[in-house]
Coordinates of C-alpha atoms in Angstrom, one line a residue:
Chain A
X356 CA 0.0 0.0 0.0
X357 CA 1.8 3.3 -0.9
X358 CA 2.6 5.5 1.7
X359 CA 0.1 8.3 1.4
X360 CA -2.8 5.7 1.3
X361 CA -1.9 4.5 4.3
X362 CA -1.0 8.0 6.0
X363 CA -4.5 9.0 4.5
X364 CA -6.3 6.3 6.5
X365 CA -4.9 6.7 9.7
X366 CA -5.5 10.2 9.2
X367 CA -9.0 9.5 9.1
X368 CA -9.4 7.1 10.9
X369 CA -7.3 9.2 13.6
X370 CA -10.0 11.5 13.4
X371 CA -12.5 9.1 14.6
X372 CA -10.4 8.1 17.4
X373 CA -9.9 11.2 18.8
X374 CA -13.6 12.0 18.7
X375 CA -14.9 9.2 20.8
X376 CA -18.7 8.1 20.6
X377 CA -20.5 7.9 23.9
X378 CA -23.1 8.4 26.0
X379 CA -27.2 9.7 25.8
X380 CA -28.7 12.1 27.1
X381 CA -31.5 13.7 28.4
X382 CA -33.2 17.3 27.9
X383 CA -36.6 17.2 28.5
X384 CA -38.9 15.3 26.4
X385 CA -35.7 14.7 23.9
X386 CA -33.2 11.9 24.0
X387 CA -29.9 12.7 22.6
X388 CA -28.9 9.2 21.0
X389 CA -24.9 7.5 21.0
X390 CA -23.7 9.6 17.5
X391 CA -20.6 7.6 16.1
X392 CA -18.3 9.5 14.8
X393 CA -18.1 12.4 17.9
X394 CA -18.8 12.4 21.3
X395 CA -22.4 13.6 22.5
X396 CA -23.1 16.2 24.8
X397 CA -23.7 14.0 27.8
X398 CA -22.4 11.7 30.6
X399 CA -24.2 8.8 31.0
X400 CA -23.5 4.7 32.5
X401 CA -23.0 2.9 28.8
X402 CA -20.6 0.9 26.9
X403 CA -20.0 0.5 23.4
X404 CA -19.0 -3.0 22.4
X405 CA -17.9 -2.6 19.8
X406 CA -17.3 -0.4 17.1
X407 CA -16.5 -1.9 13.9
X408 CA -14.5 1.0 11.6
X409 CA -13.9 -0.6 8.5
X410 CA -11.7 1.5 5.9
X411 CA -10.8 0.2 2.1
X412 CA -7.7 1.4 0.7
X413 CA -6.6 -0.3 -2.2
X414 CA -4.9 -2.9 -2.3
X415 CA -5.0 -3.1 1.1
X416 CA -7.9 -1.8 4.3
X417 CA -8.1 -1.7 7.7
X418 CA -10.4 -2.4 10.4
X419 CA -10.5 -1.7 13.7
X420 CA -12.5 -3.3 16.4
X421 CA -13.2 -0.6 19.7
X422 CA -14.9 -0.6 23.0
X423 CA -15.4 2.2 25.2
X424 CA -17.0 2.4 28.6
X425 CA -18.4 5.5 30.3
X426 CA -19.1 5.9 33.8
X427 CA -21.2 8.7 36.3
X428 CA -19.0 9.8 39.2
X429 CA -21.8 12.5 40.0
X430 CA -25.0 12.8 38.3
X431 CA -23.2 15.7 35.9
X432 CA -19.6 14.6 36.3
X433 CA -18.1 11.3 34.8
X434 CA -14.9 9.6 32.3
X435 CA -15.1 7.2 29.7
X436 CA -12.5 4.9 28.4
X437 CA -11.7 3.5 25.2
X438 CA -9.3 2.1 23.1
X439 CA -9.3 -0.2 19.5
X440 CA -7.5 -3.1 18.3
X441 CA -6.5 -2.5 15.0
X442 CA -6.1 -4.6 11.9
X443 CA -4.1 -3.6 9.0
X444 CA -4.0 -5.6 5.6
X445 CA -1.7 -4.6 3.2
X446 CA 0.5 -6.4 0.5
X447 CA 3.8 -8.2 1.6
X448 CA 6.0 -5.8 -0.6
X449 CA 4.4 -2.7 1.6
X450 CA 5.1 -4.2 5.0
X451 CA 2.2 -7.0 5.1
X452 CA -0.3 -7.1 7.7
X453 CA -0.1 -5.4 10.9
X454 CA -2.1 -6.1 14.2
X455 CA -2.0 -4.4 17.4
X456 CA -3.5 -1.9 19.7
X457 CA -4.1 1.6 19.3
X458 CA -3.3 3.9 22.3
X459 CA -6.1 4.3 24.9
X460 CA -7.9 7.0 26.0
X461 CA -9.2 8.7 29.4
X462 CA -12.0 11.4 29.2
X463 CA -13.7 13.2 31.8
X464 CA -16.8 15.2 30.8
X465 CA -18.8 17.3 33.2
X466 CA -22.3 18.5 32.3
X467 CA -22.6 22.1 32.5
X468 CA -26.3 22.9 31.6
X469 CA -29.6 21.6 30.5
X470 CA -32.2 23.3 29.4
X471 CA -35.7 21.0 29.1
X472 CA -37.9 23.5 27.4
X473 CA -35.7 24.1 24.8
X474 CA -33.8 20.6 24.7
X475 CA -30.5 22.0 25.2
X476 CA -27.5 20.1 27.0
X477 CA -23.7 21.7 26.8
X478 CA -20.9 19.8 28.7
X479 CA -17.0 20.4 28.8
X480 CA -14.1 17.3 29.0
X481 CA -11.2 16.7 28.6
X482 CA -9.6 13.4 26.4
X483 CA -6.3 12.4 26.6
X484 CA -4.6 9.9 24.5
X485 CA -1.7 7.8 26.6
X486 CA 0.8 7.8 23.9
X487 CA 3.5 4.8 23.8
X488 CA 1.1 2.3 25.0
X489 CA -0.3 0.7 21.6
X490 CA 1.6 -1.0 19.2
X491 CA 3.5 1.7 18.3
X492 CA 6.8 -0.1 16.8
X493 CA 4.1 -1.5 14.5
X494 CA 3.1 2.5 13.5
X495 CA -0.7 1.5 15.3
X496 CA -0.2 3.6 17.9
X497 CA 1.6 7.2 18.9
X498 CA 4.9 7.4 20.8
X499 CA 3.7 10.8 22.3
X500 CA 0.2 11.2 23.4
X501 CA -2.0 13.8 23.5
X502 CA -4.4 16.3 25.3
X503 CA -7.7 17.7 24.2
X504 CA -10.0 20.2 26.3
X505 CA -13.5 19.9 24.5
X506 CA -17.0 21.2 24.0
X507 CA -19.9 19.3 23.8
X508 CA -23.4 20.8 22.7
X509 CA -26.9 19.3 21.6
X510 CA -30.2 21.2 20.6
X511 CA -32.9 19.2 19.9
X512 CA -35.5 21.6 17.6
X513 CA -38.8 20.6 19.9
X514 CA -39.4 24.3 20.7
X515 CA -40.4 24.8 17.2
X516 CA -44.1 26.3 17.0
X517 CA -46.8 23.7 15.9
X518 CA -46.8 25.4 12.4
X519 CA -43.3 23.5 12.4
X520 CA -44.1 20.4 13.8
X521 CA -42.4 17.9 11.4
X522 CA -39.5 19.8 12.0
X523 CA -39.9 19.2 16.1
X524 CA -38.2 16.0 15.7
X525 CA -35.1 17.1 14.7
X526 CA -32.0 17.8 16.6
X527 CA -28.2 18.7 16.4
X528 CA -25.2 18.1 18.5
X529 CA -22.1 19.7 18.1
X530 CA -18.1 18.7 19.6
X531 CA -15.0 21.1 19.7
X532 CA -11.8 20.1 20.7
X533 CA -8.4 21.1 20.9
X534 CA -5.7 18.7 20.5
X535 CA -2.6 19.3 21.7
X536 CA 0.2 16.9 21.6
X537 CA 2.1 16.1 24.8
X538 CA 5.7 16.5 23.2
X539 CA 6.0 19.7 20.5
X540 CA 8.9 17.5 19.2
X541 CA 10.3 13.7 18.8
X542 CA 13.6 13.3 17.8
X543 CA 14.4 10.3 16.1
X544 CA 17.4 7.8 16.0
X545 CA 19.3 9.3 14.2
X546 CA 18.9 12.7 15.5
X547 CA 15.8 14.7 12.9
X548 CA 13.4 16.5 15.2
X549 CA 9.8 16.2 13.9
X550 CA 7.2 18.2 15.5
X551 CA 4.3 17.2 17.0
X552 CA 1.2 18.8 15.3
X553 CA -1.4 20.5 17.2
X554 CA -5.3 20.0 15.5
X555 CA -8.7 21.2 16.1
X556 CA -10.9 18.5 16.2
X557 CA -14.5 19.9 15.0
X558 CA -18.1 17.4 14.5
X559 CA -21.6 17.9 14.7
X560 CA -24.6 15.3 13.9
X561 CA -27.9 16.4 12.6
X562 CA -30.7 13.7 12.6
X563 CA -34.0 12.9 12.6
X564 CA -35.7 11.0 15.7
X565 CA -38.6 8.8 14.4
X566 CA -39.6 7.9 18.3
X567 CA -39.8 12.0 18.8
X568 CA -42.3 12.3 15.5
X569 CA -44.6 9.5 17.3
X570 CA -44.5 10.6 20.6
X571 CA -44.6 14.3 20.6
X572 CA -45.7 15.6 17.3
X573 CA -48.0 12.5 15.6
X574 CA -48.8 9.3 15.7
X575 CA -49.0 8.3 12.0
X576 CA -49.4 4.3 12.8
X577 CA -46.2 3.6 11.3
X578 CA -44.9 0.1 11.8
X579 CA -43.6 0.0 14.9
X580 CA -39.7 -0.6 13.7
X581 CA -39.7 2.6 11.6
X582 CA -40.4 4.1 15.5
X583 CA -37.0 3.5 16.7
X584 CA -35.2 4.4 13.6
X585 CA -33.1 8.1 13.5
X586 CA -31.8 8.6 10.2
X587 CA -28.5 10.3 10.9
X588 CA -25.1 12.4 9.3
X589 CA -22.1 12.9 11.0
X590 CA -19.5 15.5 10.3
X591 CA -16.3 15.1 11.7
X592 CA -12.9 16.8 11.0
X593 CA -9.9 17.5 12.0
X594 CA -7.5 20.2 11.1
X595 CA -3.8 21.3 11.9
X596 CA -3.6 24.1 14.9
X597 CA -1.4 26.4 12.8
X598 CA 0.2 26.5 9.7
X599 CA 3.7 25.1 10.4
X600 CA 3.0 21.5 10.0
X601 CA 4.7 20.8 6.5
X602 CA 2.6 18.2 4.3
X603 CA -0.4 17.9 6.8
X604 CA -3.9 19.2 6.2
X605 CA -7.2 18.9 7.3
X606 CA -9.1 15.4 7.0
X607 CA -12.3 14.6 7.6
X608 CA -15.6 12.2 7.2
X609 CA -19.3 12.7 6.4
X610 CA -21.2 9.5 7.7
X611 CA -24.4 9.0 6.6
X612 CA -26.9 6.5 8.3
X613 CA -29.0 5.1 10.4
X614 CA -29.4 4.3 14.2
X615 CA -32.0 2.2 16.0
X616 CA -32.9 3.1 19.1
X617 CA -34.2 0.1 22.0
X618 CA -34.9 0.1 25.1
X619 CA -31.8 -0.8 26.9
X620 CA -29.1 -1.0 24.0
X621 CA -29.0 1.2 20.5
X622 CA -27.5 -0.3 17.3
X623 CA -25.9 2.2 14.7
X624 CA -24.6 1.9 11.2
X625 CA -23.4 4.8 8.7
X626 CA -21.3 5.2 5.9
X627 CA -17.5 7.0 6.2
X628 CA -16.9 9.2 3.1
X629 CA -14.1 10.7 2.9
X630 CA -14.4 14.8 3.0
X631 CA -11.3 15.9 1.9
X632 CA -8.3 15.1 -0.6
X633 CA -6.3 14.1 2.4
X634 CA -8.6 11.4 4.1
X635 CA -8.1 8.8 0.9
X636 CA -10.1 8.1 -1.9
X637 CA -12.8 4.9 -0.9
X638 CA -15.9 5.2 1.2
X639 CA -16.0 2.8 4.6
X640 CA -18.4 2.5 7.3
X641 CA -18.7 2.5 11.0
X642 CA -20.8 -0.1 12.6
X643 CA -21.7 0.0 17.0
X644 CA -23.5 -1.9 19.1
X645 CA -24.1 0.6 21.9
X646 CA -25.6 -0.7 26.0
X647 CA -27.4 1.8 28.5
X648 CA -26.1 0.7 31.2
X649 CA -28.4 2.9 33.6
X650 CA -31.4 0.8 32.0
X651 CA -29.7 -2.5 31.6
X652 CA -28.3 -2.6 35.4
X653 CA -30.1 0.4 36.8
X654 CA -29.8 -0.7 40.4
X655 CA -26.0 -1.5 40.1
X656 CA -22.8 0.5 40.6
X657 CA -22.8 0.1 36.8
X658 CA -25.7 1.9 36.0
X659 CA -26.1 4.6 38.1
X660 CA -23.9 7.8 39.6
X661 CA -21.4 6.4 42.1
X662 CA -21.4 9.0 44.4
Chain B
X511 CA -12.8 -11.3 19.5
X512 CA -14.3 -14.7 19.3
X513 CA -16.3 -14.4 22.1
X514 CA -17.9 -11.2 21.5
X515 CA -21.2 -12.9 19.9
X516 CA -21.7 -15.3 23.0
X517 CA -20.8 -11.9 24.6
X518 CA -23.9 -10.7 23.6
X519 CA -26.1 -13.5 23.7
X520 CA -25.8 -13.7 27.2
X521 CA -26.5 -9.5 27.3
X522 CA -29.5 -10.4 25.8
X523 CA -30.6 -13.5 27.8
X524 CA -29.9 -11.5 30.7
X525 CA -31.9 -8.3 29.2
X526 CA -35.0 -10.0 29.7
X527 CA -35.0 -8.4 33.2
X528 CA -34.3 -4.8 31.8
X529 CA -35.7 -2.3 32.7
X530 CA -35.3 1.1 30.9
X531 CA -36.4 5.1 30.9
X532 CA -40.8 4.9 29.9
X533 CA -41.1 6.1 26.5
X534 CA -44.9 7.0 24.8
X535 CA -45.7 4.4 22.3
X536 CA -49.2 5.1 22.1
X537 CA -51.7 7.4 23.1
X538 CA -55.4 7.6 23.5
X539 CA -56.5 10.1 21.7
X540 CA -53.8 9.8 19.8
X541 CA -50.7 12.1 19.8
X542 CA -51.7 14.9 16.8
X543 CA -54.5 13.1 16.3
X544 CA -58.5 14.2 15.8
X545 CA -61.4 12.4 17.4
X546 CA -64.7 12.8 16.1
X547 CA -66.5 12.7 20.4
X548 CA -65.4 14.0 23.0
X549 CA -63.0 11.3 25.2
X550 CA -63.6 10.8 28.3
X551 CA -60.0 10.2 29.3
X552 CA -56.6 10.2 28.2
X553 CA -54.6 6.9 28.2
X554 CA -50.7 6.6 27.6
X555 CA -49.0 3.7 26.9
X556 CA -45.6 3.6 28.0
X557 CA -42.8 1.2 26.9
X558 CA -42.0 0.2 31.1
X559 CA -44.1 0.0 33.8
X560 CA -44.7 3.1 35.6
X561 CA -45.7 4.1 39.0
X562 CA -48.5 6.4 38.8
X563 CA -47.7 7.9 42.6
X564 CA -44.5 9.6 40.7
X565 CA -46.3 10.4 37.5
X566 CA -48.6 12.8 36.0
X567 CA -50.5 13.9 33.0
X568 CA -52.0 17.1 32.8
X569 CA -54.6 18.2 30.2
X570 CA -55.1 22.3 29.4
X571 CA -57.5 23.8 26.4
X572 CA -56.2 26.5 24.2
X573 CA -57.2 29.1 27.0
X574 CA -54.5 26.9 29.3
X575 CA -57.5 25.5 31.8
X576 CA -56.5 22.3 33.1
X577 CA -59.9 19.7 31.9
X578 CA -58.1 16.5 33.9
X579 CA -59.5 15.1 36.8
X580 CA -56.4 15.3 38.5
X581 CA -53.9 12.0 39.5
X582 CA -53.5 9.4 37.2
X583 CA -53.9 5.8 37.5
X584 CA -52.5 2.7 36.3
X585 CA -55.4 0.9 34.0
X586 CA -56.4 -2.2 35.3
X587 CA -53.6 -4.8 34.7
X588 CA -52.0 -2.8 32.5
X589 CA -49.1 -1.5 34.7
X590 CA -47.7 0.5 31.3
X591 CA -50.5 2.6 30.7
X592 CA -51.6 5.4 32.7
X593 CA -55.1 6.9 32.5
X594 CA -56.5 10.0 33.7
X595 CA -60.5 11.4 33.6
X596 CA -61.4 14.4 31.3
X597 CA -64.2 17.0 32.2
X598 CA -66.7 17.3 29.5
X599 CA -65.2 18.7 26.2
X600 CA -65.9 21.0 23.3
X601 CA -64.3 20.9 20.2
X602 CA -61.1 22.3 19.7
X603 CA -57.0 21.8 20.2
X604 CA -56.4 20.2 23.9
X605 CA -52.6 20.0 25.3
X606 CA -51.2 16.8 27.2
X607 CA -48.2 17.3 29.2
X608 CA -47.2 14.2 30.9
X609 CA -44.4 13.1 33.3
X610 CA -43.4 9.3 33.9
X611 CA -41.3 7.5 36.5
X612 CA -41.0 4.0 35.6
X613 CA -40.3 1.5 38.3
X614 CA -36.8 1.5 37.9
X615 CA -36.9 5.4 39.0
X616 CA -36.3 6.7 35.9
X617 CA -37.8 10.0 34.8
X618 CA -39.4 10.9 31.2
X619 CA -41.6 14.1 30.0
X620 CA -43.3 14.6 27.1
X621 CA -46.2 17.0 25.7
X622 CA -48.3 16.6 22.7
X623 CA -51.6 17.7 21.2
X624 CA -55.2 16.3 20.2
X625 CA -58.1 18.1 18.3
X626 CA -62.2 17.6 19.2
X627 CA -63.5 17.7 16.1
X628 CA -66.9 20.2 15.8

């Protein structure tokens, strides 16, 4: 696989990583759902297991198999963790297959305000990436790490007027992040100092909640499937801090799909597209099977705030 | 990785027992809906069981008068659907606001509308 195929894909795919999904939320009558691709505006007891990112690159692809678990401290303040193992195909003649594990990551979020009338949650966190602990002589995972302060939005559109009520059922969540690397500069063997790039790490989800049309705008008998169904897109990109970083430029995905939403657990699939030149030339997808924790065990440490 | 699927069976044998936040899946009269008499209650169906000492549905006309008899009550063997009385109604556009707290204490709201038909 040439080079820039593969630096493409991790670029991407780096993108994803550093914008974990997690948990749902709550503002008023809405539910904000588990988005893929970036983190929701919540903290919640869940666990993703897993998520299946699956990336072509010809001749070669990669997928990577992730988990994450988030837990409530407090009712507003909690972490999540996550990491991926990742799975590498590529001819012999460009290295063959690699296997290994990414480097994992620690978040703490705290939920800053909720608004119920107008469906509004907004939380800050911070993510940091423990560089070196992956399979980095295999090039899966970074030698230096990184930290990332973020905002985390979500407006659902419920506060529409009636006139607008097919509308109501819409929402939007929003992440901002920025990532700075632990170490400005590595210097290798044999003595080159490369920096470390800095990126802003931007998302947002718009979708559609099918449950939210039935239960707050109309009833329109629809088979009772199509009720948990939110048709979704996902944005999520990630640019260089500044302009120093020779040869590096802002990648990104646009995932469309579709989530279904159950009682206790939520199921999502959505197309990755590549937005940019940068982030490779074939389309992939990103697959999760996503537990609520809080309804699943709600009497249990692992369901509900410990403290 | 191999045992992720027998992972998951077993979260699903075990989900049997699950219980989770009460969601509206059906409403009488129905949510945007018209009706052609006047009801003479409103019934929610929930997706859990909930536990009508916690909950309440509340029922305003278009001048905001509340036209509910008050405290709701679980329907008769049906601990996922709440029902509250209706004073006599005209036509027009009525308002339900409703909160839930299923048995596993979980809290839900939601509000929707209903016309009377003249």
């Amino acid at each position: 696989m040439p080079k820039r195929h593969r630096a493409a894909i991790v670029a991407t795919l780096a993108t994803l990583v550093s914008l974990p999904a997690a948990a749902h939320g709550i503002a008023g009558a809405r539910f904000f759902p588990v988005t893929l691709t970036l983190d929701d505006p919540a903290v919640a007891d869940e666990a993703s297991l897993p998520t299946v990112v699956y990336q072509p690159n010809k001749p070669g692809s990669e997928t990577d198999y992730g988990f994450e678990w988030d837990k409530r401290l407090t009712e507003n303040f909690g972490f999540a963790f996550n990491d991926q193992y990742r799975m590498v195909r590529q001819p012999a003649q460009a290295g063959g297959n690699l296997l290994g594990w990414d480097d994992p990551i620690l978040t703490f979020k705290y939920q800053f305000f909720e608004n119920d009338a107008h469906e509004i949650l907004a939380s800050v966190g911070v993510q940091k990436e423990f560089g070196g602990i992956g399979a980095v002589s295999h090039g899966l995972a970074d030698s230096v790490g990184w930290t990332q302060p973020t905002l985390y939005a979500g407006k659902g559109l419920g506060d529409l007027p009636p006139g607008l009520g097919l509308l109501r059922p819409f929402a939007i969540t929003g992440e901002f992040g920025y990532q700075r690397a632990d170490v400005g500069t590595s210097t290798s063997p044999d003595g080159a100092r490369t920096p470390n790039p800095n990126f802003l790490n931007i998302g947002a989800s718009v979708y559609y909640d099918m449950s939210y049309l039935r239960s707050q705008v109309k009833d329109y008998g629809l088979p009772e499937f199509a009720n948990h169904l939110i048709p979704i897109v996902e944005f999520a990109y990630s640019t260089p801090a500044s302009s120093q970083y020779a040869g590096i430029t802002t990648t990104g995905t646009v995932a469309p799909g579709v989530l279904y939403e159950a009682a206790w657990y939520q199921v999502g699939l959505e197309a990755l597209i590549p937005a940019t030149h940068a982030s490779g030339s074939y389309a992939g997808f990103i697959a999760q099977f996503h537990i609520y924790l809080d309804d699943l065990l709600p009497g249990s440490p692992l369901g509900k705030p410990l403290f | 990785m191999r045992q992720l699927p027998l992972v998951l069976l077993c979260l699903f044998a075990f989900a049997a027992t699950a219980e989770a936040h009460a969601r509206l899946e059906s409403a009488s009269p129905p949510v945007g809906g018209t009706v052609q008499a006047p009801p003479k209650q409103v019934a929610i169906t929930f997706s859990e069981e909930v536990e009508p000492v916690f909950s309440t549905i509340e029922v305003t006309d278009a001048a905001g008068k509340r036209v509910d008899s008050g405290k709701p009550d679980r329907a008769p063997d049906k601990p996922q659907v709440l029902v509250v009385g209706l004073q006599p109604l005209g036509p027009g556009i009525y308002r339900v606001v409703w909160h839930a707290v299923s048995v596993d204490t979980h809290r839900t709201q939601g509000s929707y509308s209903f016309t009377v038909a003249r």
